[in-house]
Amino acid sequence: MTPVVQLDGVGHRFGSAANGVAAVSDLDLAVRRGTFTTLLGPSGCGKTTTLRMIAGFIRPTSGRILLEGTDATDTPPERRNIGMVFQSYALFPHMTLTDNVGFGLRARRRPAAEVRKRAGEALELVGLSHAADRKPGELSGGQQQRVALARAVAIEPSVLLLDEPLSNLDARLRVQMRQELLRVQRETGLTAILVTHDQDEALQLSDTMVILNGGRLEQQGDPRTVFPAPANRFVAQFLGYDNFPEVPGFGPVTIRPEHVRLTAAVTGEEAATDSVELAGTVADVTYQGSHCLIGVDTAGGRLNCVHPGDDFRPGEAVRILLPRHRLVELADAHTPAGAR
Ligand SMILES: Nc1ncnc2c1ncn2[C@@H]1O[C@H](COP(=O)(O)OP(=O)(O)OP(=O)(O)O)[C@@H](O)[C@H]1O
Ligand SMILES: [Mg+2]
């Protein structure tokens, strides 16, 4: 099936070739119809630039962008049939919700009856039919963001682009709006690309997550494939793996704190063959009620462990068991993007 959006070696440099910033470099991406893709990465990694190139506001300085299989690298934004939702809601304060949501349709010179009907349907989709005649200033932040979503959806875009749409909302509302966003995307069957720097958001929403660093692709795939097997140290760290022990007989590896097992350093106990064993000394214990976070110093560096009991104290010698099937081998020790 032809991807709805395809990037072929896309790059963008701000400034001159000699003296500029490579915001995005050599990015390949294929977005399938009806899927939810997230672009994930730290501040400045090129997420917004990538989205703005797909929308047509920024022209790639290298590579091609195909929409529905056709080269659209030089197609202006207004001819791309793309819906956008931004971090700031960017609603028109003097217009009712119906008029805000119908704006894109009026701009496309659709008949008034159709505009009213589709604006009504889009407001219904986000649960705001009852507020159709209100102005944005009379709404909460979450409601305003719903209006922005309705406005983007109303034009029936071939792709919906969302640039950190939930980051202005408080934590609880953000989680609620994520569900809402996913529901709207599933119900409409829209193809969505969402920018976020929140790994939980990406894990929850993505059919495909695309992890960027310094304008380059680090890894992409579905969350259930990427999360248990980060390709390199950057991706691992970004997904919350914080242990990078030196383990005899292994290259670079990582392991999640909840998979590290600690036992008392009793001599004479048999080593488990399904685990790699290290010796260590407890450095600190943080009590968390249901478990403790324990930092252990080993010859190969500090290891963080989630331990179910509260039976260790700083200074104690411990055996550390790393179940072999939980050790994630990293393809490389991470090379900074600039050095490649
Ligand atoms: N108009 C511009 N002129 C020059 N450099 C820019 C411009 N816009 C972005 N950049 C640079 O390009 C790089 C990528 O920026 P971009 O806005 O795409 O990052 P981002 O991943 O969206 O970050 P954030 O999470 O902070 O929004 C950064 O180094 C940024 O400083
Ligand atoms: Mg951004």
XYZ file of C-alpha atoms and ligand atoms in Angstrom:
372
model
C 0.000 0.000 0.000
C 1.305 3.464 -0.885
C 2.321 5.345 2.269
C 0.256 8.478 2.967
C 3.460 10.323 3.818
C 6.911 9.298 2.707
C 10.194 11.034 3.419
C 13.150 10.044 1.246
C 16.475 11.190 2.665
C 14.917 14.431 3.870
C 17.121 17.044 5.477
C 16.898 20.670 6.415
C 19.708 23.100 7.200
C 18.877 26.477 8.677
C 21.316 29.185 7.590
C 24.054 28.811 4.995
C 25.546 25.477 3.960
C 28.890 26.401 5.512
C 27.597 28.120 8.601
C 24.218 26.683 9.535
C 22.356 24.188 11.711
C 21.442 20.769 10.336
C 18.050 20.560 12.052
C 17.150 17.312 10.237
C 19.486 15.006 8.316
C 18.838 12.190 5.856
C 15.490 11.111 7.304
C 13.590 8.200 5.757
C 10.049 7.609 6.917
C 6.957 5.866 5.559
C 3.625 6.490 7.254
C 0.871 3.976 6.493
C -2.775 4.981 6.125
C -4.838 5.004 9.294
C -1.874 4.685 11.637
C -0.652 6.787 14.541
C 3.010 7.784 14.296
C 4.884 9.719 16.964
C 8.094 11.670 16.518
C 9.895 11.438 19.827
C 13.111 13.016 21.051
C 14.693 15.698 23.227
C 14.349 19.432 22.695
C 16.031 20.595 19.499
C 16.188 17.139 17.867
C 14.239 18.310 14.803
C 10.677 17.179 15.537
C 8.920 20.460 14.700
C 11.111 21.019 11.654
C 10.138 17.570 10.347
C 6.442 18.272 10.903
C 6.685 21.691 9.231
C 8.361 20.110 6.211
C 5.511 17.590 5.928
C 3.018 20.472 6.174
C 4.941 22.450 3.563
C 5.900 25.459 5.706
C 9.601 24.605 5.398
C 11.173 23.243 2.227
C 13.663 20.401 2.646
C 17.201 21.400 1.650
C 17.766 17.767 0.617
C 15.622 14.752 -0.192
C 11.986 14.404 -1.270
C 8.566 14.333 0.367
C 5.854 12.182 -1.196
C 2.193 12.515 -0.268
C -0.032 9.631 -1.388
C 2.846 8.481 -3.592
C 3.233 11.786 -5.450
C 6.256 14.064 -5.102
C 4.984 17.024 -3.068
C 8.341 18.558 -2.133
C 7.338 21.801 -3.850
C 3.594 21.721 -3.199
C 2.486 24.752 -1.136
C 0.849 24.054 2.265
C -2.657 25.078 1.170
C -2.629 22.403 -1.525
C -1.576 19.534 0.754
C -4.873 18.789 2.567
C -3.163 18.565 5.911
C -4.736 19.275 9.314
C -2.587 20.789 12.049
C -2.920 21.111 15.809
C -0.341 23.106 17.728
C 0.739 23.445 21.329
C -0.974 26.831 21.450
C -4.566 26.303 20.384
C -4.517 29.205 17.903
C -8.305 29.608 17.936
C -10.026 32.794 16.764
C -11.266 34.442 19.978
C -14.096 36.449 18.361
C -15.646 33.447 16.575
C -18.014 30.830 17.983
C -16.804 27.244 18.202
C -18.860 26.369 15.119
C -17.204 29.161 13.145
C -13.753 28.225 14.439
C -14.232 24.595 13.451
C -15.724 25.536 10.077
C -12.889 27.917 9.252
C -10.843 25.533 7.120
C -13.930 24.469 5.163
C -14.949 28.076 4.465
C -11.394 28.787 3.318
C -11.870 25.890 0.897
C -15.080 27.575 -0.339
C -17.425 24.782 0.680
C -21.180 25.536 0.650
C -22.481 27.022 3.925
C -24.792 24.076 4.632
C -21.921 21.616 4.313
C -19.687 23.770 6.520
C -22.353 23.845 9.242
C -22.968 20.110 9.010
C -19.309 19.102 9.133
C -18.438 21.585 11.877
C -21.332 20.135 13.891
C -20.090 16.587 13.351
C -16.530 17.512 14.314
C -17.716 19.221 17.512
C -19.799 16.161 18.304
C -16.742 13.955 17.811
C -14.885 15.854 20.555
C -17.920 16.088 22.841
C -18.534 19.832 22.530
C -21.842 20.009 20.649
C -23.476 21.669 23.636
C -20.987 24.584 23.473
C -21.216 25.209 19.717
C -22.297 28.850 20.108
C -19.746 29.779 22.760
C -16.455 31.593 22.183
C -13.068 29.995 22.945
C -12.471 32.355 25.900
C -15.329 30.687 27.764
C -13.662 27.272 27.637
C -11.043 25.442 29.696
C -7.636 24.618 28.214
C -8.639 21.019 27.539
C -11.843 22.122 25.834
C -9.963 24.642 23.687
C -7.581 21.905 22.621
C -10.593 19.771 21.657
C -11.847 22.621 19.463
C -8.450 22.843 17.777
C -8.633 19.094 17.145
C -12.172 19.373 15.769
C -11.062 22.178 13.451
C -8.185 20.079 12.092
C -10.392 17.013 11.635
C -13.292 18.903 9.997
C -11.464 19.336 6.698
C -11.038 15.542 6.480
C -7.306 15.882 6.025
C -5.289 13.097 4.457
C -2.940 13.469 7.401
C -3.332 15.097 10.804
C -0.171 16.697 12.213
C -0.029 17.403 15.948
C 2.866 19.354 17.489
C 2.912 18.706 21.254
C -0.820 19.410 21.450
C -1.101 18.263 25.054
C 1.936 19.898 26.611
C 0.040 22.974 27.885
C -2.374 20.833 29.868
C -1.895 19.701 33.459
C -0.773 16.106 34.022
C -4.200 14.597 34.730
C -5.917 16.296 31.821
C -3.045 15.344 29.552
C -3.571 11.649 30.257
C -7.316 12.034 29.678
C -6.775 13.935 26.416
C -4.404 11.231 25.162
C -7.233 8.703 25.387
C -9.495 11.184 23.662
C -7.004 11.779 20.876
C -6.587 8.057 20.295
C -10.357 7.557 20.252
C -10.850 10.331 17.669
C -8.035 8.952 15.498
C -9.447 5.399 15.658
C -13.041 6.523 15.024
C -12.151 8.682 12.040
C -9.496 6.334 10.666
C -7.268 9.376 10.167
C -3.537 9.095 9.641
C -1.882 11.008 12.469
C 1.667 12.163 13.170
C 2.226 13.516 16.657
C 5.320 15.262 17.998
C 6.143 14.699 21.641
C 9.090 14.530 23.984
C 7.094 12.403 26.413
C 7.973 8.715 26.159
C 4.775 7.615 27.945
C 2.688 9.501 25.414
C 4.595 7.863 22.564
C 4.301 4.376 24.058
C 0.565 4.755 24.607
C -0.417 6.288 21.279
C 1.955 4.931 18.665
C 1.524 2.337 16.028
C 5.002 3.494 15.060
C 7.356 5.522 17.212
C 10.211 7.375 15.547
C 13.050 8.369 17.860
C 15.163 11.306 16.732
C 18.397 12.687 18.105
C 20.285 15.646 16.707
C 18.134 15.585 13.556
C 18.850 11.924 12.855
C 16.771 8.793 13.151
C 17.907 6.586 16.036
C 15.243 3.889 15.869
C 11.699 3.350 14.666
C 9.128 0.638 15.137
C 6.084 -0.275 17.137
C 6.411 0.357 20.901
C 6.239 -3.322 21.811
C 9.280 -3.970 19.629
C 11.273 -0.848 20.427
C 10.750 -0.660 24.184
C 12.150 -4.100 25.116
C 14.995 -3.819 22.607
C 16.394 -0.299 22.337
C 19.044 -0.257 19.614
C 21.598 1.896 21.351
C 22.401 3.765 24.506
C 20.645 6.972 23.465
C 17.333 5.210 22.822
C 17.714 3.135 25.978
C 18.306 6.225 28.112
C 15.449 8.049 26.485
C 13.116 5.137 27.317
C 14.194 5.129 30.958
C 16.818 2.418 31.048
C 19.447 3.808 33.380
C 21.757 0.830 33.924
C 24.717 0.375 31.619
C 26.849 -2.117 33.531
C 30.047 -3.691 32.311
C 29.198 -7.366 32.338
C 32.002 -9.906 31.805
C 31.511 -11.723 28.493
C 29.167 -9.084 27.066
C 29.559 -5.981 24.932
C 27.486 -2.882 25.743
C 24.300 -3.947 27.557
C 21.483 -2.384 29.497
C 18.898 -3.740 31.926
C 15.858 -2.181 33.534
C 16.043 -1.535 37.306
C 13.009 -3.771 37.916
C 14.827 -6.730 36.333
C 17.921 -6.573 38.550
C 17.740 -9.052 41.475
C 19.576 -8.597 44.752
C 20.318 -11.246 47.361
C 22.467 -11.258 50.467
C 26.124 -12.082 49.788
C 26.051 -15.486 51.479
C 29.070 -17.613 50.555
C 28.622 -21.176 49.332
C 25.330 -20.525 47.545
C 25.258 -21.904 44.035
C 25.338 -19.496 41.141
C 22.229 -19.444 38.965
C 23.051 -20.470 35.399
C 20.270 -18.377 33.892
C 21.739 -15.200 35.375
C 24.987 -13.307 35.253
C 26.232 -12.687 38.761
C 28.084 -9.600 39.966
C 29.280 -8.582 43.401
C 28.422 -5.165 44.782
C 27.972 -2.927 47.780
C 24.735 -1.115 48.584
C 25.308 2.620 48.135
C 21.848 4.013 48.883
C 18.320 2.875 49.658
C 15.243 4.942 48.817
C 12.065 3.728 50.512
C 9.004 3.847 48.211
C 6.428 1.913 50.205
C 5.714 -1.039 47.930
C 9.402 -1.383 47.035
C 12.820 0.200 47.512
C 15.084 1.801 44.940
C 18.558 0.573 45.677
C 21.787 1.884 44.170
C 24.571 -0.705 44.185
C 28.213 -0.049 43.358
C 29.945 -2.743 41.318
C 33.352 -3.022 39.699
C 31.612 -2.162 36.412
C 29.773 0.918 37.716
C 26.576 1.844 39.597
C 23.448 -0.304 39.144
C 19.949 0.862 40.061
C 17.557 -1.799 41.280
C 13.876 -1.952 42.132
C 13.814 -4.307 45.110
C 10.562 -5.657 46.580
C 11.718 -5.627 50.228
C 13.323 -3.187 52.639
C 15.990 -5.606 53.834
C 19.205 -3.924 52.642
C 21.173 -1.067 54.169
C 23.994 1.087 52.773
C 27.408 -0.558 53.105
C 26.105 -4.135 52.887
C 27.720 -6.523 50.433
C 25.220 -8.033 47.959
C 25.045 -10.531 45.109
C 23.509 -9.068 41.983
C 21.745 -11.373 39.579
C 21.116 -10.168 36.050
C 18.766 -12.631 34.303
C 20.347 -13.313 30.911
C 17.054 -12.956 29.049
C 16.673 -9.463 30.529
C 20.039 -8.184 29.337
C 19.507 -6.007 26.280
C 22.541 -5.964 24.023
C 23.070 -2.554 22.505
C 24.189 -2.442 18.893
C 26.715 0.245 19.686
C 27.918 2.403 22.474
C 26.202 5.603 21.398
C 28.063 7.857 19.006
C 27.039 11.503 19.322
C 25.041 12.502 16.246
C 27.526 15.255 15.359
C 30.424 12.791 15.167
C 28.852 10.575 12.503
N 14.003 29.247 12.251
C 15.128 28.658 12.666
N 16.342 29.208 12.388
C 17.486 28.621 12.787
N 17.544 27.471 13.479
C 16.378 26.872 13.795
C 15.109 27.438 13.415
N 14.117 26.610 13.856
C 14.749 25.598 14.504
N 16.088 25.739 14.467
C 17.094 24.813 15.021
O 16.883 23.538 14.448
C 16.997 22.512 15.417
C 15.722 21.704 15.479
O 14.663 22.529 15.941
P 13.171 21.993 16.127
O 12.312 23.163 16.429
O 12.797 21.170 14.954
O 13.339 21.062 17.402
P 12.233 20.275 18.252
O 12.650 18.844 18.252
O 10.871 20.587 17.785
O 12.478 20.868 19.733
P 11.420 21.198 20.923
O 11.144 19.885 21.613
O 12.195 22.109 21.812
O 10.203 21.827 20.327
C 17.394 23.200 16.713
O 18.777 23.149 16.834
C 16.897 24.614 16.510
O 17.673 25.521 17.248
Mg 9.222 21.562 18.645
